[in-house]
C-alpha positions as protocol buffer text, in pm:
chain_id: "A"
residue {
  index: 1
  type: MET
  ca { x: 931 y: 3450 z: 7535 }
}
residue {
  index: 2
  type: LYS
  ca { x: 1286 y: 3660 z: 7492 }
}
residue {
  index: 3
  type: ARG
  ca { x: 1325 y: 3917 z: 7262 }
}
residue {
  index: 4
  type: PHE
  ca { x: 1625 y: 3931 z: 7113 }
}
residue {
  index: 5
  type: TYR
  ca { x: 1719 y: 4199 z: 6849 }
}
residue {
  index: 6
  type: ASN
  ca { x: 1476 y: 4250 z: 6640 }
}
residue {
  index: 7
  type: LYS
  ca { x: 1349 y: 3832 z: 6742 }
}
residue {
  index: 8
  type: THR
  ca { x: 1111 y: 3655 z: 6920 }
}
residue {
  index: 9
  type: ILE
  ca { x: 1271 y: 3364 z: 7061 }
}
residue {
  index: 10
  type: TYR
  ca { x: 954 y: 3075 z: 7156 }
}
residue {
  index: 11
  type: GLU
  ca { x: 1110 y: 2900 z: 7431 }
}
residue {
  index: 12
  type: THR
  ca { x: 806 y: 2652 z: 7533 }
}
residue {
  index: 13
  type: MET
  ca { x: 634 y: 2418 z: 7350 }
}
residue {
  index: 14
  type: GLY
  ca { x: 256 y: 2607 z: 7405 }
}
residue {
  index: 15
  type: GLU
  ca { x: 485 y: 2922 z: 7260 }
}
residue {
  index: 16
  type: ILE
  ca { x: 612 y: 2703 z: 6948 }
}
residue {
  index: 17
  type: VAL
  ca { x: 289 y: 2558 z: 6856 }
}
residue {
  index: 18
  type: ALA
  ca { x: 21 y: 2914 z: 6914 }
}
residue {
  index: 19
  type: PRO
  ca { x: -281 y: 2874 z: 6794 }
}
residue {
  index: 20
  type: GLU
  ca { x: -195 y: 3238 z: 6587 }
}
residue {
  index: 21
  type: HIS
  ca { x: 167 y: 3104 z: 6382 }
}
residue {
  index: 22
  type: THR
  ca { x: 133 y: 2794 z: 6380 }
}
residue {
  index: 23
  type: ALA
  ca { x: 72 y: 2520 z: 6079 }
}
residue {
  index: 24
  type: LEU
  ca { x: 24 y: 2165 z: 5962 }
}
residue {
  index: 25
  type: VAL
  ca { x: 125 y: 1988 z: 5724 }
}
residue {
  index: 26
  type: VAL
  ca { x: -70 y: 1651 z: 5659 }
}
residue {
  index: 27
  type: TRP
  ca { x: 235 y: 1498 z: 5430 }
}
residue {
  index: 28
  type: ASP
  ca { x: 128 y: 1281 z: 5068 }
}
residue {
  index: 29
  type: VAL
  ca { x: -172 y: 1072 z: 5367 }
}
residue {
  index: 30
  type: GLN
  ca { x: -289 y: 833 z: 5036 }
}
residue {
  index: 31
  type: ASN
  ca { x: -471 y: 488 z: 5001 }
}
residue {
  index: 32
  type: ALA
  ca { x: -101 y: 372 z: 4802 }
}
residue {
  index: 33
  type: LEU
  ca { x: 77 y: 491 z: 5134 }
}
residue {
  index: 34
  type: VAL
  ca { x: -147 y: 399 z: 5413 }
}
residue {
  index: 35
  type: ASN
  ca { x: -208 y: 66 z: 5297 }
}
residue {
  index: 36
  type: SER
  ca { x: 196 y: 6 z: 5303 }
}
residue {
  index: 37
  type: ILE
  ca { x: 270 y: 187 z: 5694 }
}
residue {
  index: 38
  type: PHE
  ca { x: 316 y: -70 z: 5927 }
}
residue {
  index: 39
  type: ASN
  ca { x: 116 y: 81 z: 6216 }
}
residue {
  index: 40
  type: LYS
  ca { x: -179 y: 118 z: 6043 }
}
residue {
  index: 41
  type: LYS
  ca { x: -435 y: 215 z: 6226 }
}
residue {
  index: 42
  type: GLN
  ca { x: -277 y: 374 z: 6529 }
}
residue {
  index: 43
  type: PHE
  ca { x: -104 y: 600 z: 6296 }
}
residue {
  index: 44
  type: LEU
  ca { x: -488 y: 682 z: 6156 }
}
residue {
  index: 45
  type: ALA
  ca { x: -645 y: 687 z: 6450 }
}
residue {
  index: 46
  type: ASN
  ca { x: -341 y: 984 z: 6593 }
}
residue {
  index: 47
  type: LEU
  ca { x: -384 y: 1166 z: 6324 }
}
residue {
  index: 48
  type: LYS
  ca { x: -719 y: 1236 z: 6301 }
}
residue {
  index: 49
  type: ALA
  ca { x: -663 y: 1325 z: 6675 }
}
residue {
  index: 50
  type: LEU
  ca { x: -410 y: 1605 z: 6579 }
}
residue {
  index: 51
  type: ILE
  ca { x: -586 y: 1729 z: 6279 }
}
residue {
  index: 52
  type: ASP
  ca { x: -969 y: 1765 z: 6474 }
}
residue {
  index: 53
  type: ALA
  ca { x: -736 y: 1955 z: 6725 }
}
residue {
  index: 54
  type: ALA
  ca { x: -593 y: 2200 z: 6495 }
}
residue {
  index: 55
  type: ARG
  ca { x: -963 y: 2244 z: 6329 }
}
residue {
  index: 56
  type: GLU
  ca { x: -1086 y: 2298 z: 6651 }
}
residue {
  index: 57
  type: LYS
  ca { x: -839 y: 2597 z: 6709 }
}
residue {
  index: 58
  type: GLY
  ca { x: -806 y: 2718 z: 6347 }
}
residue {
  index: 59
  type: ILE
  ca { x: -519 y: 2671 z: 6255 }
}
residue {
  index: 60
  type: SER
  ca { x: -372 y: 2621 z: 5912 }
}
residue {
  index: 61
  type: ILE
  ca { x: -369 y: 2281 z: 5829 }
}
residue {
  index: 62
  type: ILE
  ca { x: -191 y: 2223 z: 5458 }
}
residue {
  index: 63
  type: TYR
  ca { x: -206 y: 1885 z: 5288 }
}
residue {
  index: 64
  type: THR
  ca { x: 31 y: 1818 z: 5017 }
}
residue {
  index: 65
  type: LYS
  ca { x: -57 y: 1453 z: 4717 }
}
residue {
  index: 66
  type: ILE
  ca { x: 170 y: 1318 z: 4536 }
}
residue {
  index: 67
  type: THR
  ca { x: 84 y: 1385 z: 4177 }
}
residue {
  index: 68
  type: PRO
  ca { x: 349 y: 1266 z: 3926 }
}
residue {
  index: 69
  type: LEU
  ca { x: 462 y: 1419 z: 3644 }
}
residue {
  index: 70
  type: ALA
  ca { x: 432 y: 1299 z: 3226 }
}
residue {
  index: 71
  type: PRO
  ca { x: 756 y: 1093 z: 3187 }
}
residue {
  index: 72
  type: ASP
  ca { x: 893 y: 1323 z: 2925 }
}
residue {
  index: 73
  type: TYR
  ca { x: 843 y: 1558 z: 3200 }
}
residue {
  index: 74
  type: ASN
  ca { x: 994 y: 1442 z: 3432 }
}
residue {
  index: 75
  type: SER
  ca { x: 1371 y: 1385 z: 3586 }
}
residue {
  index: 76
  type: SER
  ca { x: 1588 y: 1116 z: 3427 }
}
residue {
  index: 77
  type: TRP
  ca { x: 1701 y: 1072 z: 3820 }
}
residue {
  index: 78
  type: SER
  ca { x: 1313 y: 1017 z: 3932 }
}
residue {
  index: 79
  type: ILE
  ca { x: 1312 y: 775 z: 3675 }
}
residue {
  index: 80
  type: TYR
  ca { x: 1585 y: 593 z: 3720 }
}
residue {
  index: 81
  type: MET
  ca { x: 1493 y: 586 z: 4160 }
}
residue {
  index: 82
  type: THR
  ca { x: 1124 y: 511 z: 4021 }
}
residue {
  index: 83
  type: MET
  ca { x: 1284 y: 96 z: 3814 }
}
residue {
  index: 84
  type: LYS
  ca { x: 1482 y: 35 z: 4139 }
}
residue {
  index: 85
  type: ARG
  ca { x: 1147 y: 39 z: 4344 }
}
residue {
  index: 86
  type: TYR
  ca { x: 912 y: -143 z: 4134 }
}
residue {
  index: 87
  type: GLY
  ca { x: 1223 y: -390 z: 4053 }
}
residue {
  index: 88
  type: VAL
  ca { x: 1217 y: -310 z: 3720 }
}
residue {
  index: 89
  type: ASP
  ca { x: 1472 y: -296 z: 3357 }
}
residue {
  index: 90
  type: ASP
  ca { x: 1292 y: -152 z: 3199 }
}
residue {
  index: 91
  type: PRO
  ca { x: 1089 y: 207 z: 3246 }
}
residue {
  index: 92
  type: ALA
  ca { x: 844 y: 146 z: 2980 }
}
residue {
  index: 93
  type: LYS
  ca { x: 695 y: -134 z: 3233 }
}
residue {
  index: 94
  type: LEU
  ca { x: 650 y: 71 z: 3501 }
}
residue {
  index: 95
  type: PRO
  ca { x: 310 y: 138 z: 3697 }
}
residue {
  index: 96
  type: GLN
  ca { x: 140 y: 445 z: 3715 }
}
residue {
  index: 97
  type: PHE
  ca { x: 185 y: 516 z: 4080 }
}
residue {
  index: 98
  type: MET
  ca { x: -33 y: 767 z: 4208 }
}
residue {
  index: 99
  type: LYS
  ca { x: -249 y: 796 z: 3891 }
}
residue {
  index: 100
  type: PRO
  ca { x: -525 y: 1175 z: 4009 }
}
residue {
  index: 101
  type: GLY
  ca { x: -934 y: 1031 z: 4026 }
}
residue {
  index: 102
  type: THR
  ca { x: -767 y: 596 z: 4184 }
}
residue {
  index: 103
  type: THR
  ca { x: -881 y: 518 z: 4528 }
}
residue {
  index: 104
  type: ASP
  ca { x: -468 y: 462 z: 4549 }
}
residue {
  index: 105
  type: ALA
  ca { x: -423 y: 876 z: 4571 }
}
residue {
  index: 106
  type: ASP
  ca { x: -735 y: 928 z: 4798 }
}
residue {
  index: 107
  type: ILE
  ca { x: -665 y: 1090 z: 5115 }
}
residue {
  index: 108
  type: PRO
  ca { x: -831 y: 813 z: 5390 }
}
residue {
  index: 109
  type: ALA
  ca { x: -1230 y: 964 z: 5424 }
}
residue {
  index: 110
  type: ASP
  ca { x: -1151 y: 1033 z: 5834 }
}
residue {
  index: 111
  type: VAL
  ca { x: -903 y: 1211 z: 5756 }
}
residue {
  index: 112
  type: ALA
  ca { x: -982 y: 1374 z: 5447 }
}
residue {
  index: 113
  type: PRO
  ca { x: -919 y: 1767 z: 5418 }
}
residue {
  index: 114
  type: SER
  ca { x: -1239 y: 1960 z: 5510 }
}
residue {
  index: 115
  type: GLU
  ca { x: -1283 y: 2305 z: 5238 }
}
residue {
  index: 116
  type: LYS
  ca { x: -1068 y: 2570 z: 5450 }
}
residue {
  index: 117
  type: ASP
  ca { x: -774 y: 2264 z: 5465 }
}
residue {
  index: 118
  type: VAL
  ca { x: -520 y: 2432 z: 5111 }
}
residue {
  index: 119
  type: VAL
  ca { x: -424 y: 2124 z: 4901 }
}
residue {
  index: 120
  type: ILE
  ca { x: -81 y: 2086 z: 4748 }
}
residue {
  index: 121
  type: ASN
  ca { x: -31 y: 1872 z: 4457 }
}
residue {
  index: 122
  type: LYS
  ca { x: 310 y: 1881 z: 4388 }
}
residue {
  index: 123
  type: HIS
  ca { x: 650 y: 1622 z: 4231 }
}
residue {
  index: 124
  type: THR
  ca { x: 894 y: 1628 z: 4487 }
}
residue {
  index: 125
  type: ALA
  ca { x: 1039 y: 1514 z: 4801 }
}
residue {
  index: 126
  type: SER
  ca { x: 977 y: 1898 z: 4997 }
}
residue {
  index: 127
  type: VAL
  ca { x: 734 y: 2108 z: 5101 }
}
residue {
  index: 128
  type: PHE
  ca { x: 869 y: 2419 z: 4972 }
}
residue {
  index: 129
  type: ILE
  ca { x: 1005 y: 2342 z: 4609 }
}
residue {
  index: 130
  type: GLY
  ca { x: 768 y: 2347 z: 4353 }
}
residue {
  index: 131
  type: THR
  ca { x: 564 y: 2433 z: 4532 }
}
residue {
  index: 132
  type: HIS
  ca { x: 410 y: 2844 z: 4702 }
}
residue {
  index: 133
  type: VAL
  ca { x: 399 y: 2685 z: 5025 }
}
residue {
  index: 134
  type: GLU
  ca { x: 644 y: 2894 z: 5164 }
}
residue {
  index: 135
  type: TYR
  ca { x: 540 y: 3274 z: 4990 }
}
residue {
  index: 136
  type: MET
  ca { x: 161 y: 3132 z: 5159 }
}
residue {
  index: 137
  type: LEU
  ca { x: 273 y: 3077 z: 5572 }
}
residue {
  index: 138
  type: ARG
  ca { x: 538 y: 3413 z: 5476 }
}
residue {
  index: 139
  type: ASN
  ca { x: 196 y: 3571 z: 5382 }
}
residue {
  index: 140
  type: LYS
  ca { x: 12 y: 3429 z: 5735 }
}
residue {
  index: 141
  type: GLY
  ca { x: 267 y: 3525 z: 5944 }
}
residue {
  index: 142
  type: ILE
  ca { x: 318 y: 3099 z: 6068 }
}
residue {
  index: 143
  type: ASP
  ca { x: 630 y: 3083 z: 6203 }
}
residue {
  index: 144
  type: SER
  ca { x: 590 y: 2718 z: 6292 }
}
residue {
  index: 145
  type: ILE
  ca { x: 516 y: 2423 z: 6121 }
}
residue {
  index: 146
  type: VAL
  ca { x: 369 y: 2065 z: 6288 }
}
residue {
  index: 147
  type: PHE
  ca { x: 463 y: 1744 z: 6054 }
}
residue {
  index: 148
  type: THR
  ca { x: 313 y: 1468 z: 6017 }
}
residue {
  index: 149
  type: GLY
  ca { x: 254 y: 1217 z: 5758 }
}
residue {
  index: 150
  type: ILE
  ca { x: 443 y: 959 z: 5513 }
}
residue {
  index: 151
  type: ALA
  ca { x: 652 y: 881 z: 5487 }
}
residue {
  index: 152
  type: THR
  ca { x: 881 y: 949 z: 5779 }
}
residue {
  index: 153
  type: GLU
  ca { x: 1274 y: 922 z: 5608 }
}
residue {
  index: 154
  type: PHE
  ca { x: 1204 y: 1073 z: 5262 }
}
residue {
  index: 155
  type: GLY
  ca { x: 952 y: 1337 z: 5224 }
}
residue {
  index: 156
  type: VAL
  ca { x: 921 y: 1427 z: 5604 }
}
residue {
  index: 157
  type: ALA
  ca { x: 1230 y: 1467 z: 5652 }
}
residue {
  index: 158
  type: SER
  ca { x: 1344 y: 1666 z: 5328 }
}
residue {
  index: 159
  type: SER
  ca { x: 1011 y: 1889 z: 5434 }
}
residue {
  index: 160
  type: ALA
  ca { x: 1167 y: 1934 z: 5868 }
}
residue {
  index: 161
  type: ARG
  ca { x: 1509 y: 2013 z: 5705 }
}
residue {
  index: 162
  type: ASP
  ca { x: 1337 y: 2274 z: 5467 }
}
residue {
  index: 163
  type: ALA
  ca { x: 1187 y: 2389 z: 5733 }
}
residue {
  index: 164
  type: SER
  ca { x: 1528 y: 2454 z: 5984 }
}
residue {
  index: 165
  type: ASN
  ca { x: 1688 y: 2578 z: 5659 }
}
residue {
  index: 166
  type: ARG
  ca { x: 1453 y: 2871 z: 5656 }
}
residue {
  index: 167
  type: GLY
  ca { x: 1374 y: 2947 z: 6001 }
}
residue {
  index: 168
  type: PHE
  ca { x: 1040 y: 2825 z: 6054 }
}
residue {
  index: 169
  type: TYR
  ca { x: 1013 y: 2640 z: 6400 }
}
residue {
  index: 170
  type: PRO
  ca { x: 1033 y: 2269 z: 6309 }
}
residue {
  index: 171
  type: VAL
  ca { x: 787 y: 1989 z: 6540 }
}
residue {
  index: 172
  type: VAL
  ca { x: 784 y: 1613 z: 6401 }
}
residue {
  index: 173
  type: ALA
  ca { x: 425 y: 1423 z: 6548 }
}
residue {
  index: 174
  type: ASN
  ca { x: 678 y: 1135 z: 6595 }
}
residue {
  index: 175
  type: ASP
  ca { x: 317 y: 893 z: 6644 }
}
residue {
  index: 176
  type: CYS
  ca { x: 184 y: 1083 z: 6351 }
}
residue {
  index: 177
  type: VAL
  ca { x: 476 y: 1079 z: 6055 }
}
residue {
  index: 178
  type: SER
  ca { x: 519 y: 659 z: 5970 }
}
residue {
  index: 179
  type: SER
  ca { x: 717 y: 413 z: 5686 }
}
residue {
  index: 180
  type: ARG
  ca { x: 707 y: 83 z: 5561 }
}
residue {
  index: 181
  type: ASP
  ca { x: 1043 y: 52 z: 5723 }
}
residue {
  index: 182
  type: LYS
  ca { x: 998 y: 34 z: 6073 }
}
residue {
  index: 183
  type: GLU
  ca { x: 1360 y: 115 z: 6156 }
}
residue {
  index: 184
  type: MET
  ca { x: 1444 y: 382 z: 5904 }
}
residue {
  index: 185
  type: HIS
  ca { x: 1165 y: 499 z: 6072 }
}
residue {
  index: 186
  type: GLU
  ca { x: 1255 y: 512 z: 6372 }
}
residue {
  index: 187
  type: ALA
  ca { x: 1567 y: 621 z: 6274 }
}
residue {
  index: 188
  type: SER
  ca { x: 1449 y: 918 z: 6095 }
}
residue {
  index: 189
  type: LEU
  ca { x: 1366 y: 1032 z: 6338 }
}
residue {
  index: 190
  type: LYS
  ca { x: 1625 y: 996 z: 6629 }
}
residue {
  index: 191
  type: VAL
  ca { x: 1791 y: 1196 z: 6329 }
}
residue {
  index: 192
  type: LEU
  ca { x: 1523 y: 1478 z: 6309 }
}
residue {
  index: 193
  type: SER
  ca { x: 1568 y: 1545 z: 6704 }
}
residue {
  index: 194
  type: GLY
  ca { x: 1877 y: 1707 z: 6624 }
}
residue {
  index: 195
  type: ILE
  ca { x: 1704 y: 1944 z: 6461 }
}
residue {
  index: 196
  type: CYS
  ca { x: 1330 y: 1941 z: 6495 }
}
residue {
  index: 197
  type: ILE
  ca { x: 1113 y: 1996 z: 6758 }
}
residue {
  index: 198
  type: VAL
  ca { x: 1021 y: 1534 z: 6800 }
}
residue {
  index: 199
  type: VAL
  ca { x: 720 y: 1484 z: 7057 }
}
residue {
  index: 200
  type: PRO
  ca { x: 404 y: 1272 z: 7068 }
}
residue {
  index: 201
  type: CYS
  ca { x: 96 y: 1465 z: 6963 }
}
residue {
  index: 202
  type: ALA
  ca { x: -79 y: 1449 z: 7249 }
}
residue {
  index: 203
  type: GLU
  ca { x: 230 y: 1711 z: 7390 }
}
residue {
  index: 204
  type: ILE
  ca { x: 140 y: 1916 z: 7064 }
}
residue {
  index: 205
  type: ILE
  ca { x: -270 y: 1866 z: 7167 }
}
residue {
  index: 206
  type: ARG
  ca { x: -222 y: 1981 z: 7518 }
}
residue {
  index: 207
  type: GLU
  ca { x: -165 y: 2295 z: 7420 }
}
residue {
  index: 208
  type: TRP
  ca { x: -341 y: 2359 z: 7170 }
}
residue {
  index: 209
  type: LYS
  ca { x: -655 y: 2228 z: 7448 }
}
C-alpha cells in the first residue's frame, strides 16, 4: 500500500479486496439465464462459495435483476435487438422476458439474497446506469467491487468497465461469471484482464479468510 498525494494506492490482493471497502455484485443470476450457460453446475458452486465467504466477513452484496420496462417505455434500439435475439420480424410477437414473479426471473435458491443484501431491479447493461448504486457505494466507503454473474460479455463487462471509469478497483471472479457462449466468455475475460483484475474466486476467498 502506498500513499500518493491524498490517495491510498492498494497493491496486493489482500489490500484491494479488504472487506471494509469491498462490495460484491451478483449480476443477473436468474433462472432463465442460469439454465442457458455452458457450465451451470460449477458456476453455481463457485458463486455460492464466494457469496458465503463474503457474508462471513460482512461484505456488502448487491444483486441485480433484469426487470423489463413496458414496451412503450422501452427504447427502439432495445426492441430491435430483442427481435434479433429471438429471430422474429414483428415486435408484437416477442415473448415477455423475465416477467416478474415467474420462475424464469427468480434467483436460484442456493445463491439467493439474504435480508441484508441489496436487490436492484434494473433495465440496462450496467450496474451504474439508471440506478443509485454509485451513490450507495460512495456513501459506504467502497473502493473495490468484485463482479460475478451472467453474462460475462454483456452486463458483467459493461459494469466492470464502468467501475474502472469511475475510479473503483474492478475485480472479476473469472469462475463466477459465465455465458451461454463459452468462446465469447473466454474472449471477454481476456479483454477485461487489460482493465480489471481477473482472478479465480479461490484467490479472493483466501484473502477473506
